[in-house]
Structures are given as C-alpha cells and as structure tokens.
C-alpha cells in the first residue's frame, strides 16, 4: 500500500507526462476521461493532505485568487532587444557585417531561422527543476511578475523533464494565441455582449495581464521557447540549434518551422518560403529572426546597446494600413453575384499599393457599419484580396454616406434579385450581361478548367474590350491576324495563343463541365458528374432526381445544373463549343479523375513532395473527400513526417494509416 505522499508523487508524474504529450507533442496517450479521473484523485488527495500541495502540482493550473497588481521582477540576465531589417538588402548588410567581424571572408555563416511569433516575450525561471517565476520582458531589465497567469498555460511544464535538474534554469520565449483560440474567444466575447479583441496579439496580451488568473486559465494561450536566460549548475550548449534541442528535451514547446540555414541565400529562401505559408500556420508571425548558430561566434560578436550583433529580425510588410473610402462600386461575377468593392485612396500595405478592397456583401457592410467617406483599416494578408477590416468611427465625418444595393445591374441593367437565403444579391442577366460573359470566359480559360496557356484575366479583358470575343465559343473562331491588333501582341505570341486555344479542344469531360462555370459545381462536383454520366448528353438530359441520387450532389447543385442547361443562351454556347470541335477523347480521364469518388481521406504530418493543400486538391480532383478529422467513415489516413494525434485516433478506430508513397500512388508525383 502506497503512502499518500507516494501516490501524490506518482499522480504528479502521470499527469505531467500526459499533459506534455497532449499539449506539447500533440500526441495524447490517454483519454480525456482517464486524465480527468487521475486529476480528481490528486485534488481529493491534496484536500485531505494539504501538506502535499506544491506549486508544481498539476492541479495548480486553474488560476489563483485575484491580485491587486503585478509585482516587478528584475531579470537575472537582461532580455535583449532585436534589430530589424526591412528589406533583402538590409539582411544582406547584416550578413556582411557578421562575416567581417568574424573575419570569415567569403565563407558562409550558419544561421538559425526562426519564425518571429507575434506575441509577448516572457521569461520562465525554474529552480531545482520547479517552475518558480514567470515575467514579461518589460524594458528588458525588469518586467511584471505574471507567474500565476503563466502557470495556467498547459504547454508550460511546471517541472523540467530531467532526472538531474540544474539549480537555476531560465527559458525565454513568446506567449501567443492561435487563430483557432482567438476565433473561439471572440465568439464567446460577442456572445456575452463584450467587445471583441482586434487581433490575436492583443488577446494574448489582455489574457496574460489579467489580475485574476482564473480568467487567464479560461483563455487558450500558447507558448514557444527559443532561448536561455540565467543558467546555474549546467553546461551551456555550443549552438543555438542545441539550445532549442535542449529546451525541447526538458519539456518545452519549440517552434517546428525552425531551420538551420547555411549562408545568407538560404536565409532569403527561408524568408520567402515562410512568407508564402504565413496564412496557413495557424498563428500570427510578423517576420523571421535570424541568429548566428554558434554561441562562441555570438560571444565574439557581442552587443551594440541592448541588441545583439548576432541576430536580426527581418520583418514582413505590414498587413494593415489606414486609408479612406472614395466610392463604392458593385462588381458582377461569373454567376451574377454582386460584390461591393471600395475604391480607396491608394495606400501601401502588405508590400503593394492597394486602391480597391472588397466589402464582401451587404450583410458585411452592415455588420462593420461601413460608409462612403469613412476612414478605414484595410488588410491584405498574403495573396488574399484586400478587404476593409474595420471602420475608425472616431474619424467619421458628417458627410459619410450609407451604401445602397442597386436595383438593377450596373453593367447590363437587368433586375437585381436578393434572395432571403443568400448573402449575395445577383444580376439576373445571365449571358445577356457583359460582365457575366467576361467572367465566364476567364473561368473557362483558367488552369484548372480548359487550361488555355497564356490566356489570363488581363488578356480576356483586352479581347472583350476590342470586341473580339463575346462568349467562350468565340475563342475557337479567333484568328492570329485579329489578335495582332491588340497592344503588346506580336506575331509570335498571337500564334502561340491560337495554338493554345487549339490544343484545348482536346480535353476531358470533367474539365469541360467544370469550365462551363455552372453555379455550385466546383472541380470535384464536375469530376463526379463526368464519372457518373460519362457523356455531356446524358448530363444535359438528367432530371433532378437522377442528379441528387449522386452522393455529394445536393438539391441546390442539382437545380443549378438544371437551370443552366434549361437556359437557351447557355445551350447555344454549349452547342457552339461542341460544333467548334471540342472533344473528350480519353475515357481514361473520367476514370482516373474520379477514381476516388466515395472515399474520404485525412492528411496529417508534413509531406515531402507536396504541401498538404496541394495533396488535398489532387485528391479532390479525383473525386475524393478530404476531411480534417478521423472518424469511422474515414477510408484512410495519409501520414507524412511527424504526424499528430490523428494517427493514434485512426489506429484506435481501425482506420488504415498509409505513408506518403501510398499517397503518391493515388495522386501521382508533383510533375505528373
Ligand atoms: O519569435 C519571436 N518573437 C522571437 C523573439 C524569437 N524567435 N527570437 C528572439 N530572439 C531574441 C534574441 C536574439 C535577442 C534573444 C526574439 C527576441 N529576442 C525578442 N522578442 C522581443 C524582443 C526581443
């Protein structure tokens, strides 16, 4: 029989281990119910034997009683600041200075590239392996004592995972809030009638500075560690990569995107690559920090004022900027949907000058209370279309005008309808509307549709402006001589375009159906229809019952298909296309493109050949469904490198777990 002290120690170990696996490794080893039962057992034990309750007990994450204010903590080792580089040239100069001081001549320096997490810098202090104090960075010399609040963050170990803890161990890192946690928090804030946080950084700051740590415990904060502070009773590693490795070994979460870059060109490449993936990371980063890997070289380089000469932050272009709305126009899309677009006083944001921003739809305008003449914050994140994020109400002038939905289409004058069950109003003109025709042509020519090489959106606009094409069918009667009348169109490019159009005549049924631009029919819907009906005739003759009998074709899509083919203008275009020689020679296409219909896959971990998004698209193009979570209906899980808990879940459900090679068998390698 164990003594209460022995059982408490055992429960500590079990609960620490489980929460490390759950929060840090994302790889749970027990069910929530088992965890809860161990947790309650410890709570009971501690209430019966108060002397067993220690600050590093797993029960102490729930928050403590409110404080009057935060005390001040002097950092044993100062928390340095970071110099910024705003361009590739400045980063190049940083590297030149480093090499000069290290007398490296042309030999490349090894740098560690770390995403610069947009949160709050903090320091965690462990004495004899136990978490005793946590503080904000403050001015770098001293910060606020936020120990109670930090203790509620599940990712922070309350005890170091080592048998031989050093006397003093300080870890430095960044507290932040994931996009997911931020959205959930703001939903519950607005449900409670409270003002939402503007961005995840503010939400993290607000949560960490709560005087009532029980409130902090309700917020899902995350943390990544990247450095060391004071260290006593243990050797300092030789490189930054080893520092990160050690942090991970003693139980801290370390960012998984961090890479070693040999030489400055590898640093440029890292920056570009992470900038591209910025929106898919699930948390905000505002740049990349580059650090000289060797700690001996770091010491040799030293500091200027309070910034190390061995590190630099290359900042991303700001994603938000303030400007004014001059006017609002309504753009008509391929299916007639009206999108309100704000014309702005030009402003530099996200690395480019922006003069238009989408307002999405009338509901959104109402929600954000946007008016013409308003001063607004525009946001351009990655490749997404710039949008008006919010109005600065303090700056609203008296003349600001409300935005009204037009009753008729601004392009063709047809009536605009605004169905109750749809967010967007629509022009009813169909192919009678020049805007709808143009958008239909752009879609038709696009890569995933007919894939007409060289026929991009701009050229479609030019061809339409010149009166050379009205509908997609006109593409196939174009002649090289006509094209040469266009600006910047020489003999060679004209004949290339004609060749590309010619080549598109031979296509697959799935691509053709997708290219028609039927409302509610995307790429995978088109693939399903092609597989099911095998010919365009069969599809055109199908009634709603036949259409809805297909898995994944619902009543809305079915009625859109019927409406499309019932429209005489559309029928005329389809007939003209077929008459101009469009053919679907490969039944093979129907076969491979839809061969995965009815299957549901889950992707996890990092793939070598593809991004997860690309792999997903390829699976969908073949008719498969790709889901974010594993269930009994999952056909298989494809696991890349360092997969998460999805693999465990798949195994427990008896769902097959396959590797990347098996995935490539299904979807081909990237160049196929
Ligand atoms: O991710 C970050 N925000 C981050 C911040 C990082 N990955 N590394 C950092 N490294 C340092 C030095 C090189 C000075 C140790 C930092 C910061 N500093 C930093 N954060 C706030 C001020 C300085």
XYZ file of C-alpha atoms and ligand atoms in Angstrom:
695
model
C 0.000 0.000 0.000
C 1.400 3.381 -1.019
C 1.522 6.313 1.366
C -0.479 9.409 0.320
C 2.839 11.167 -0.418
C 3.958 8.346 -2.692
C 0.642 8.260 -4.541
C 0.672 12.066 -4.920
C 4.188 11.904 -6.417
C 3.045 9.158 -8.770
C -0.012 11.177 -9.833
C 2.217 14.212 -10.448
C 4.405 12.172 -12.752
C 1.480 10.649 -14.633
C -0.370 13.933 -15.075
C 2.777 15.844 -16.109
C 3.573 13.158 -18.635
C 0.048 13.093 -20.055
C -0.228 16.843 -20.350
C 3.200 17.071 -22.002
C 2.109 14.504 -24.567
C -1.207 16.226 -25.103
C -0.174 19.890 -25.255
C 3.449 19.856 -26.357
C 3.754 16.742 -28.503
C 0.131 16.831 -29.719
C 0.090 13.087 -29.216
C -2.187 12.116 -26.306
C -1.592 8.803 -24.589
C -4.780 8.549 -22.511
C -8.406 9.543 -22.988
C -9.769 12.785 -21.542
C -11.819 10.735 -19.087
C -8.777 8.880 -17.765
C -6.907 12.159 -17.373
C -9.843 13.706 -15.505
C -10.082 10.782 -13.159
C -6.367 10.942 -12.233
C -6.691 14.712 -11.844
C -9.649 14.401 -9.464
C -7.869 11.733 -7.450
C -4.984 14.156 -6.905
C -7.349 17.002 -5.994
C -9.014 14.839 -3.338
C -5.652 13.708 -2.002
C -4.431 17.294 -1.751
C -7.557 18.449 0.047
C -7.188 15.651 2.580
C -3.434 16.244 2.986
C -2.809 19.966 2.391
C 0.891 19.490 3.117
C 1.155 17.559 -0.174
C 0.049 20.535 -2.235
C 3.066 22.051 -4.016
C 3.271 24.899 -6.541
C 4.279 22.486 -9.292
C 1.224 20.296 -8.772
C -0.764 19.747 -11.989
C -3.842 20.932 -10.064
C -2.355 24.418 -9.817
C -3.092 25.415 -13.399
C -6.638 26.540 -12.667
C -5.625 30.009 -11.517
C -5.232 31.702 -8.164
C -7.159 34.479 -6.375
C -7.068 37.943 -7.981
C -4.106 40.199 -7.295
C -4.022 43.943 -6.637
C -1.388 44.415 -9.284
C 1.689 42.672 -10.618
C 4.965 42.909 -8.770
C 8.156 43.774 -10.589
C 10.792 41.182 -11.395
C 14.388 42.036 -12.190
C 15.709 39.736 -14.918
C 18.814 37.863 -13.750
C 20.129 38.127 -17.309
C 18.745 41.050 -19.333
C 16.238 40.292 -22.115
C 17.803 41.799 -25.199
C 16.037 43.591 -27.989
C 16.245 42.819 -31.680
C 17.378 44.977 -34.562
C 15.084 44.974 -37.598
C 15.743 44.574 -41.305
C 13.005 45.712 -43.654
C 14.445 44.511 -46.950
C 16.645 41.879 -48.504
C 19.424 44.482 -48.866
C 19.383 45.183 -45.149
C 19.564 41.490 -44.373
C 22.473 41.187 -46.803
C 24.256 44.005 -44.959
C 23.704 42.264 -41.639
C 25.382 39.143 -43.038
C 28.277 41.214 -44.426
C 28.863 42.841 -41.023
C 28.772 39.454 -39.287
C 31.272 37.931 -41.707
C 33.535 40.961 -41.444
C 33.651 40.871 -37.633
C 34.199 37.130 -37.615
C 36.848 37.526 -40.329
C 35.106 34.872 -42.365
C 35.771 36.484 -45.776
C 33.559 34.587 -48.187
C 32.922 31.540 -46.015
C 29.183 31.280 -45.252
C 27.934 31.674 -41.667
C 25.404 29.209 -40.268
C 22.214 30.937 -39.139
C 19.192 29.592 -37.327
C 15.979 30.886 -38.930
C 13.034 31.192 -36.528
C 9.570 32.483 -37.401
C 9.075 35.691 -35.421
C 5.973 34.945 -33.433
C 3.729 37.945 -32.908
C 3.035 37.683 -29.198
C 4.640 38.743 -25.923
C 8.189 37.967 -24.858
C 8.411 36.274 -21.468
C 10.958 34.597 -19.214
C 10.351 31.416 -17.179
C 12.501 30.613 -14.145
C 12.994 27.091 -12.750
C 14.849 26.392 -9.514
C 15.901 22.812 -8.926
C 13.639 21.863 -11.820
C 10.476 23.519 -10.455
C 8.748 26.480 -12.124
C 9.007 29.324 -9.613
C 8.596 32.548 -11.539
C 7.465 33.941 -14.871
C 7.779 37.517 -16.038
C 7.066 39.710 -19.042
C 10.005 41.248 -20.872
C 9.146 44.788 -19.789
C 12.035 47.086 -20.641
C 14.422 44.135 -20.829
C 15.896 44.810 -17.371
C 12.755 44.186 -15.363
C 9.231 43.083 -16.181
C 5.961 42.188 -14.477
C 5.565 39.121 -12.342
C 2.887 37.098 -14.147
C 3.738 33.730 -12.569
C 0.140 32.844 -11.612
C -1.053 33.548 -15.125
C 1.740 31.648 -16.839
C 1.122 28.655 -14.599
C -2.311 28.265 -16.223
C -0.759 27.718 -19.677
C -0.849 23.974 -20.199
C 2.134 23.989 -22.558
C 4.437 25.301 -19.827
C 5.965 22.452 -17.808
C 5.578 23.049 -14.085
C 8.616 20.845 -13.664
C 11.539 20.209 -16.021
C 11.607 16.760 -17.575
C 15.015 15.694 -16.298
C 16.321 13.472 -13.535
C 19.122 15.873 -12.751
C 17.699 19.419 -12.733
C 20.106 22.389 -12.630
C 19.961 24.828 -9.696
C 18.692 27.622 -11.948
C 17.254 27.357 -15.463
C 15.656 30.276 -17.286
C 13.906 29.845 -20.621
C 12.845 32.721 -22.864
C 10.071 32.666 -25.396
C 6.892 34.125 -26.747
C 3.339 33.739 -25.447
C 0.738 33.940 -28.208
C -2.785 32.926 -29.156
C -3.521 30.626 -32.082
C -6.035 31.756 -34.690
C -8.358 28.996 -33.563
C -8.274 30.064 -29.909
C -8.651 33.701 -30.977
C -11.774 32.992 -33.018
C -13.297 30.940 -30.205
C -12.527 33.672 -27.663
C -14.046 36.405 -29.794
C -17.144 34.326 -30.419
C -17.690 33.906 -26.713
C -16.907 37.585 -26.080
C -19.546 38.722 -28.542
C -21.996 36.099 -27.243
C -21.529 37.722 -23.827
C -22.092 41.157 -25.368
C -18.479 42.223 -24.864
C -16.175 43.917 -27.353
C -14.071 41.545 -29.433
C -10.262 41.682 -29.497
C -8.787 43.283 -32.594
C -6.073 40.677 -33.165
C -4.536 37.592 -31.504
C -1.638 39.626 -30.093
C -3.954 41.961 -28.199
C -5.976 38.988 -27.000
C -2.814 37.272 -25.719
C -1.623 40.466 -24.013
C -5.023 41.038 -22.421
C -5.138 37.452 -21.195
C -1.624 37.457 -19.777
C -2.224 40.729 -17.946
C -5.411 39.555 -16.207
C -5.180 40.234 -12.490
C -7.491 37.279 -11.957
C -5.533 34.264 -13.166
C -8.716 32.157 -13.105
C -9.724 34.214 -16.139
C -6.371 33.584 -17.833
C -6.974 29.874 -17.276
C -10.105 30.163 -19.462
C -8.097 31.559 -22.378
C -6.204 29.151 -24.564
C -2.735 30.666 -24.665
C 0.204 29.008 -26.403
C 3.924 29.416 -25.943
C 7.108 28.723 -27.890
C 10.553 28.895 -26.282
C 13.661 29.998 -28.189
C 16.385 30.984 -25.751
C 18.044 30.797 -22.363
C 18.454 33.286 -19.536
C 20.334 32.630 -16.330
C 21.751 29.128 -16.031
C 23.382 27.613 -12.935
C 24.616 24.092 -12.499
C 24.629 23.066 -16.117
C 26.709 23.460 -19.250
C 25.682 25.935 -21.902
C 25.302 24.227 -25.296
C 27.599 25.121 -28.200
C 24.980 26.194 -30.734
C 21.517 27.749 -30.924
C 20.224 24.534 -32.543
C 21.441 22.646 -29.464
C 19.771 25.215 -27.205
C 16.477 24.531 -28.990
C 17.069 20.799 -28.795
C 17.724 21.028 -25.055
C 14.621 23.168 -24.484
C 12.594 20.512 -26.247
C 14.159 17.706 -24.242
C 13.287 19.261 -20.887
C 9.655 19.615 -21.941
C 9.195 22.984 -23.686
C 7.360 23.510 -26.965
C 9.743 24.763 -29.660
C 8.501 26.080 -32.976
C 8.511 23.347 -35.614
C 9.317 25.618 -38.558
C 12.804 26.493 -37.268
C 15.611 25.548 -39.668
C 19.382 25.824 -39.896
C 20.421 27.944 -42.893
C 23.945 27.795 -44.253
C 24.749 31.207 -45.672
C 22.564 34.217 -46.355
C 20.986 32.882 -49.560
C 19.440 30.049 -47.590
C 18.100 32.725 -45.200
C 16.476 34.631 -48.093
C 14.897 31.401 -49.289
C 13.572 30.595 -45.817
C 12.054 34.071 -45.559
C 10.295 33.801 -48.926
C 9.017 30.308 -48.195
C 7.578 31.124 -44.779
C 6.067 34.365 -46.108
C 4.169 32.248 -48.627
C 2.936 29.876 -45.945
C 2.207 32.596 -43.422
C -1.566 32.310 -43.668
C -1.569 28.540 -43.170
C 0.494 28.390 -39.958
C -2.472 28.904 -37.644
C -0.858 31.736 -35.660
C 0.468 35.197 -36.457
C 4.105 35.770 -37.283
C 5.438 39.173 -38.246
C 8.800 38.199 -39.702
C 11.765 35.881 -39.320
C 14.538 36.065 -36.704
C 17.973 35.022 -37.947
C 20.559 34.089 -35.309
C 24.200 33.096 -35.698
C 24.145 29.403 -34.761
C 27.481 29.144 -32.953
C 27.362 30.507 -29.394
C 31.133 31.053 -29.487
C 30.631 33.279 -32.530
C 27.742 35.018 -30.756
C 30.081 35.888 -27.866
C 32.689 37.118 -30.310
C 30.150 39.398 -31.988
C 28.720 40.830 -28.743
C 26.191 43.675 -28.489
C 25.505 47.226 -29.525
C 23.493 48.989 -26.812
C 20.985 46.282 -25.913
C 20.717 44.458 -29.219
C 22.946 41.518 -30.118
C 25.090 41.900 -33.242
C 24.469 38.206 -33.935
C 20.706 38.360 -34.502
C 18.277 40.309 -36.669
C 14.539 40.275 -37.290
C 13.518 40.566 -40.921
C 10.027 41.993 -40.736
C 7.178 41.116 -43.081
C 5.441 44.003 -44.808
C 2.655 45.312 -42.541
C -0.685 43.696 -43.363
C -2.852 46.574 -42.244
C -2.949 50.258 -43.138
C -5.342 53.161 -42.749
C -6.965 54.973 -45.685
C -10.309 56.428 -46.805
C -13.149 55.140 -48.991
C -13.718 57.400 -52.000
C -16.615 55.454 -53.502
C -18.201 52.020 -53.713
C -18.885 50.071 -56.895
C -20.584 46.743 -57.455
C -18.714 44.079 -59.420
C -20.622 41.357 -61.206
C -19.203 37.838 -61.007
C -19.468 34.840 -63.291
C -22.748 33.677 -61.794
C -24.130 37.207 -61.473
C -23.258 37.660 -57.800
C -22.795 41.331 -56.922
C -19.729 42.167 -54.817
C -19.409 45.649 -53.356
C -15.879 46.988 -53.862
C -14.494 50.071 -52.124
C -12.378 52.469 -54.183
C -9.703 53.726 -51.796
C -7.199 56.499 -51.559
C -4.126 54.408 -52.581
C -2.163 53.018 -49.644
C 0.915 50.803 -49.264
C 0.024 47.587 -47.430
C 1.332 44.018 -47.408
C 4.139 45.067 -49.746
C 1.977 46.539 -52.543
C -0.099 49.655 -53.242
C -3.775 48.940 -52.806
C -6.570 51.075 -54.235
C -9.514 48.640 -54.123
C -10.794 46.478 -51.298
C -13.642 44.020 -51.177
C -16.567 44.696 -48.870
C -17.792 41.092 -49.465
C -21.586 41.637 -49.328
C -24.298 43.865 -47.931
C -24.539 41.964 -44.627
C -20.844 42.511 -44.029
C -21.211 46.232 -44.780
C -23.999 46.380 -42.215
C -22.052 44.442 -39.603
C -18.985 46.634 -39.942
C -21.087 49.787 -40.463
C -19.024 50.909 -43.453
C -19.930 54.167 -45.215
C -18.566 56.120 -48.163
C -16.078 58.738 -46.930
C -15.108 56.656 -43.885
C -11.555 56.262 -42.654
C -10.928 52.532 -42.581
C -8.294 49.915 -41.843
C -7.535 47.825 -44.930
C -5.968 44.445 -44.583
C -4.048 42.445 -47.141
C -2.785 39.108 -45.863
C -0.661 37.038 -48.233
C -2.280 36.521 -51.594
C -5.795 37.202 -50.426
C -7.845 40.042 -51.858
C -7.523 43.215 -49.762
C -10.526 43.808 -47.522
C -11.841 46.547 -45.317
C -11.215 45.162 -41.838
C -12.932 47.863 -39.813
C -14.029 51.480 -39.670
C -12.290 54.019 -37.449
C -15.503 55.516 -36.125
C -13.773 58.386 -34.322
C -12.802 59.752 -37.707
C -16.257 59.559 -39.321
C -17.223 62.845 -40.957
C -20.714 64.186 -41.084
C -20.960 63.688 -44.860
C -20.349 59.912 -44.692
C -22.992 58.213 -46.863
C -24.624 54.820 -46.467
C -24.004 52.219 -49.167
C -27.087 51.140 -51.117
C -27.581 47.984 -53.151
C -28.511 48.904 -56.757
C -31.902 47.655 -58.035
C -30.526 46.977 -61.481
C -27.228 45.534 -62.656
C -24.641 48.310 -63.097
C -23.333 46.533 -66.216
C -26.402 45.295 -68.131
C -29.362 46.924 -66.374
C -31.145 43.616 -65.676
C -33.056 43.426 -62.393
C -31.037 42.536 -59.304
C -32.565 39.943 -57.001
C -31.683 39.458 -53.372
C -32.964 36.064 -52.239
C -33.531 35.721 -48.497
C -31.438 32.604 -48.191
C -28.395 34.043 -49.959
C -25.882 36.580 -48.709
C -25.199 37.972 -52.174
C -27.557 39.826 -54.467
C -27.479 38.738 -58.111
C -27.812 40.196 -61.574
C -30.463 38.172 -63.435
C -28.987 38.888 -66.880
C -27.107 35.606 -67.390
C -25.171 35.621 -70.655
C -27.046 38.793 -71.606
C -24.777 40.542 -69.102
C -21.357 41.528 -70.473
C -19.784 41.220 -67.022
C -21.032 37.670 -66.540
C -19.822 36.734 -70.014
C -16.332 38.096 -69.330
C -16.027 36.321 -66.002
C -17.288 33.126 -67.617
C -14.510 33.364 -70.210
C -11.827 33.925 -67.552
C -13.027 30.892 -65.657
C -13.272 28.781 -68.815
C -9.662 29.547 -69.807
C -8.207 29.082 -66.320
C -5.669 26.431 -65.441
C -7.976 24.025 -63.684
C -10.680 24.383 -66.335
C -9.702 24.339 -70.055
C -6.142 25.370 -69.177
C -5.581 27.669 -72.152
C -1.946 28.601 -71.798
C -1.303 32.349 -71.932
C -4.971 33.370 -71.792
C -5.076 35.140 -68.432
C -7.628 37.545 -66.990
C -5.958 40.656 -68.464
C -5.910 39.269 -71.990
C -9.569 38.204 -71.717
C -10.403 41.799 -70.766
C -8.444 43.089 -73.761
C -10.108 40.668 -76.161
C -13.537 41.577 -74.845
C -12.785 45.326 -74.915
C -11.703 45.001 -78.526
C -14.987 43.253 -79.313
C -13.186 40.110 -80.475
C -14.988 37.738 -78.112
C -18.406 37.809 -76.512
C -18.819 34.253 -75.277
C -16.428 31.380 -74.666
C -17.418 29.879 -78.007
C -15.893 32.882 -79.830
C -12.432 31.816 -78.628
C -12.436 28.981 -81.125
C -13.042 31.219 -84.141
C -10.288 33.731 -83.299
C -7.608 34.251 -85.913
C -3.994 35.271 -85.426
C -4.443 38.367 -87.588
C -7.207 39.673 -85.294
C -5.056 39.199 -82.219
C -2.186 41.219 -83.611
C -4.302 44.350 -83.413
C -4.004 44.157 -79.605
C -1.350 46.107 -77.716
C 1.818 44.126 -76.934
C 0.687 41.231 -79.103
C 3.327 40.269 -81.627
C 3.148 37.657 -84.354
C 4.748 35.018 -82.178
C 2.512 35.479 -79.129
C -0.577 35.653 -81.328
C 0.251 32.339 -82.940
C 1.131 30.809 -79.560
C -2.264 31.780 -78.232
C -4.053 30.355 -81.242
C -2.100 27.124 -80.749
C -3.010 27.019 -77.062
C -6.683 27.538 -77.828
C -6.449 24.848 -80.465
C -4.827 22.421 -78.042
C -7.615 22.975 -75.510
C -10.124 21.437 -77.930
C -8.980 18.062 -76.758
C -9.914 17.856 -73.103
C -11.712 15.734 -70.545
C -15.398 15.715 -69.776
C -14.735 16.649 -66.143
C -12.700 19.705 -67.108
C -15.305 20.758 -69.652
C -18.172 20.517 -67.167
C -16.152 22.496 -64.653
C -15.206 25.055 -67.341
C -18.857 25.760 -68.141
C -18.998 27.547 -64.822
C -22.291 26.121 -63.620
C -23.215 27.687 -60.319
C -22.452 25.463 -57.297
C -20.420 22.998 -59.411
C -16.754 23.041 -58.491
C -13.935 20.860 -59.652
C -14.831 17.806 -57.626
C -18.543 18.149 -58.426
C -17.663 18.243 -62.116
C -15.479 15.152 -61.723
C -18.338 13.298 -60.042
C -20.799 14.264 -62.770
C -18.384 13.226 -65.514
C -17.797 9.866 -63.861
C -21.477 9.257 -63.263
C -22.900 10.295 -66.630
C -19.963 9.562 -68.937
C -21.239 11.976 -71.595
C -22.412 15.553 -71.850
C -25.698 14.450 -73.434
C -26.519 12.218 -70.502
C -25.796 15.048 -68.084
C -27.918 17.539 -70.026
C -30.830 15.123 -70.025
C -30.604 14.145 -66.365
C -33.506 15.227 -64.178
C -33.175 16.445 -60.618
C -33.877 13.030 -59.131
C -31.084 11.444 -61.149
C -28.714 14.235 -60.198
C -29.419 14.131 -56.481
C -29.021 10.365 -56.437
C -25.287 11.052 -56.755
C -23.505 11.237 -53.452
C -22.442 14.831 -52.821
C -24.803 16.383 -55.391
C -27.482 18.013 -53.266
C -30.778 19.621 -54.330
C -29.175 23.065 -54.704
C -26.438 21.882 -57.061
C -28.979 19.741 -58.940
C -31.278 22.672 -59.508
C -28.335 24.843 -60.639
C -27.428 22.201 -63.221
C -30.987 22.008 -64.475
C -31.285 25.796 -64.611
C -28.011 26.087 -66.516
C -28.982 23.684 -69.277
C -32.562 24.973 -69.443
C -31.286 28.440 -70.359
C -31.305 28.872 -74.168
C -28.268 31.203 -74.142
C -26.215 28.588 -72.326
C -27.449 25.854 -74.657
C -26.404 27.912 -77.675
C -22.892 28.372 -76.258
C -22.539 24.662 -75.450
C -23.716 23.739 -78.948
C -21.274 26.203 -80.498
C -18.419 24.805 -78.401
C -19.163 21.256 -79.492
C -19.522 22.396 -83.096
C -16.081 24.023 -82.901
C -14.569 20.615 -82.265
C -14.241 20.218 -78.506
C -13.798 16.527 -77.786
C -13.286 14.273 -74.800
C -11.153 11.518 -76.305
C -9.802 9.984 -73.122
C -12.324 7.978 -71.154
C -9.217 7.452 -69.079
C -9.691 10.985 -67.756
C -13.126 10.123 -66.470
C -11.616 7.060 -64.971
C -8.604 8.491 -63.168
C -10.081 11.836 -62.342
C -12.949 10.324 -60.459
C -11.497 7.036 -59.378
C -11.510 8.061 -55.727
C -15.167 9.092 -55.601
C -16.810 7.892 -52.411
C -13.548 7.764 -50.459
C -12.733 10.071 -47.553
C -9.124 10.742 -46.587
C -7.372 12.575 -43.789
C -3.906 14.111 -44.227
C -1.552 14.625 -41.292
C 2.110 15.494 -40.808
C 4.481 17.053 -43.316
C 4.660 15.642 -46.833
C 7.915 15.745 -48.771
C 6.556 16.081 -52.290
C 3.550 18.345 -51.745
C 2.093 20.875 -49.398
C -0.917 19.399 -47.650
C -3.116 21.791 -49.592
C -1.830 20.582 -52.941
C -2.277 16.958 -51.944
C -5.804 17.776 -50.816
C -6.633 19.400 -54.142
C -5.277 16.438 -56.063
C -7.357 14.017 -54.034
C -10.442 16.160 -54.510
C -9.812 16.415 -58.232
C -10.042 12.646 -58.286
C -13.409 12.802 -56.583
C -12.307 12.002 -53.031
C -13.366 13.882 -49.936
C -10.636 15.204 -47.656
C -11.586 15.696 -44.056
C -9.832 17.379 -41.145
C -10.718 14.732 -38.602
C -10.639 10.960 -38.401
C -13.900 9.092 -37.952
C -15.284 5.636 -38.609
C -16.146 6.828 -42.145
C -12.526 7.673 -42.988
C -11.158 5.481 -45.795
C -7.521 6.008 -44.785
C -5.160 8.449 -43.111
C -2.041 9.541 -45.013
C 0.707 10.336 -42.567
C 3.721 12.457 -43.536
C 6.636 13.253 -41.285
C 5.923 13.959 -37.582
C 2.194 13.248 -37.807
C -0.103 14.308 -34.959
C -2.676 12.578 -32.822
C -4.736 11.684 -35.898
C -2.638 8.581 -36.376
C -3.386 7.380 -32.854
C -7.056 8.029 -33.414
C -7.029 6.188 -36.738
C -5.357 3.209 -35.136
C -7.881 3.110 -32.327
C -10.707 3.170 -34.886
C -9.074 0.565 -37.117
C -8.707 3.061 -39.976
C -5.688 2.237 -42.200
C -2.698 4.568 -41.823
C -0.678 4.855 -45.063
C 2.583 6.608 -45.882
C 3.437 9.226 -48.485
C 4.479 6.606 -51.049
C 0.963 5.202 -50.967
C -0.436 8.689 -51.416
C 1.774 9.292 -54.475
C 0.436 6.043 -55.959
C -3.022 7.578 -55.871
C -2.339 11.153 -56.892
C 0.952 10.963 -58.805
C 4.143 12.885 -58.115
C 4.203 16.684 -58.370
C 5.285 16.831 -62.003
C 2.639 14.433 -63.234
O 9.582 34.580 -32.053
C 9.966 35.617 -31.546
N 9.103 36.601 -31.363
C 11.398 35.807 -31.143
C 11.763 36.922 -30.416
C 12.384 34.840 -31.481
N 12.070 33.713 -32.175
N 13.671 35.037 -31.102
C 14.035 36.138 -30.394
N 15.333 36.275 -30.046
C 15.738 37.324 -29.355
C 17.189 37.459 -29.005
C 18.048 37.125 -30.182
C 17.513 38.856 -28.557
C 17.468 36.506 -27.902
C 13.089 37.127 -30.013
C 13.576 38.230 -29.261
N 14.894 38.312 -28.963
C 12.756 39.334 -28.785
N 11.458 39.341 -28.595
C 11.101 40.527 -28.131
C 12.183 41.307 -28.011
C 13.248 40.573 -28.404
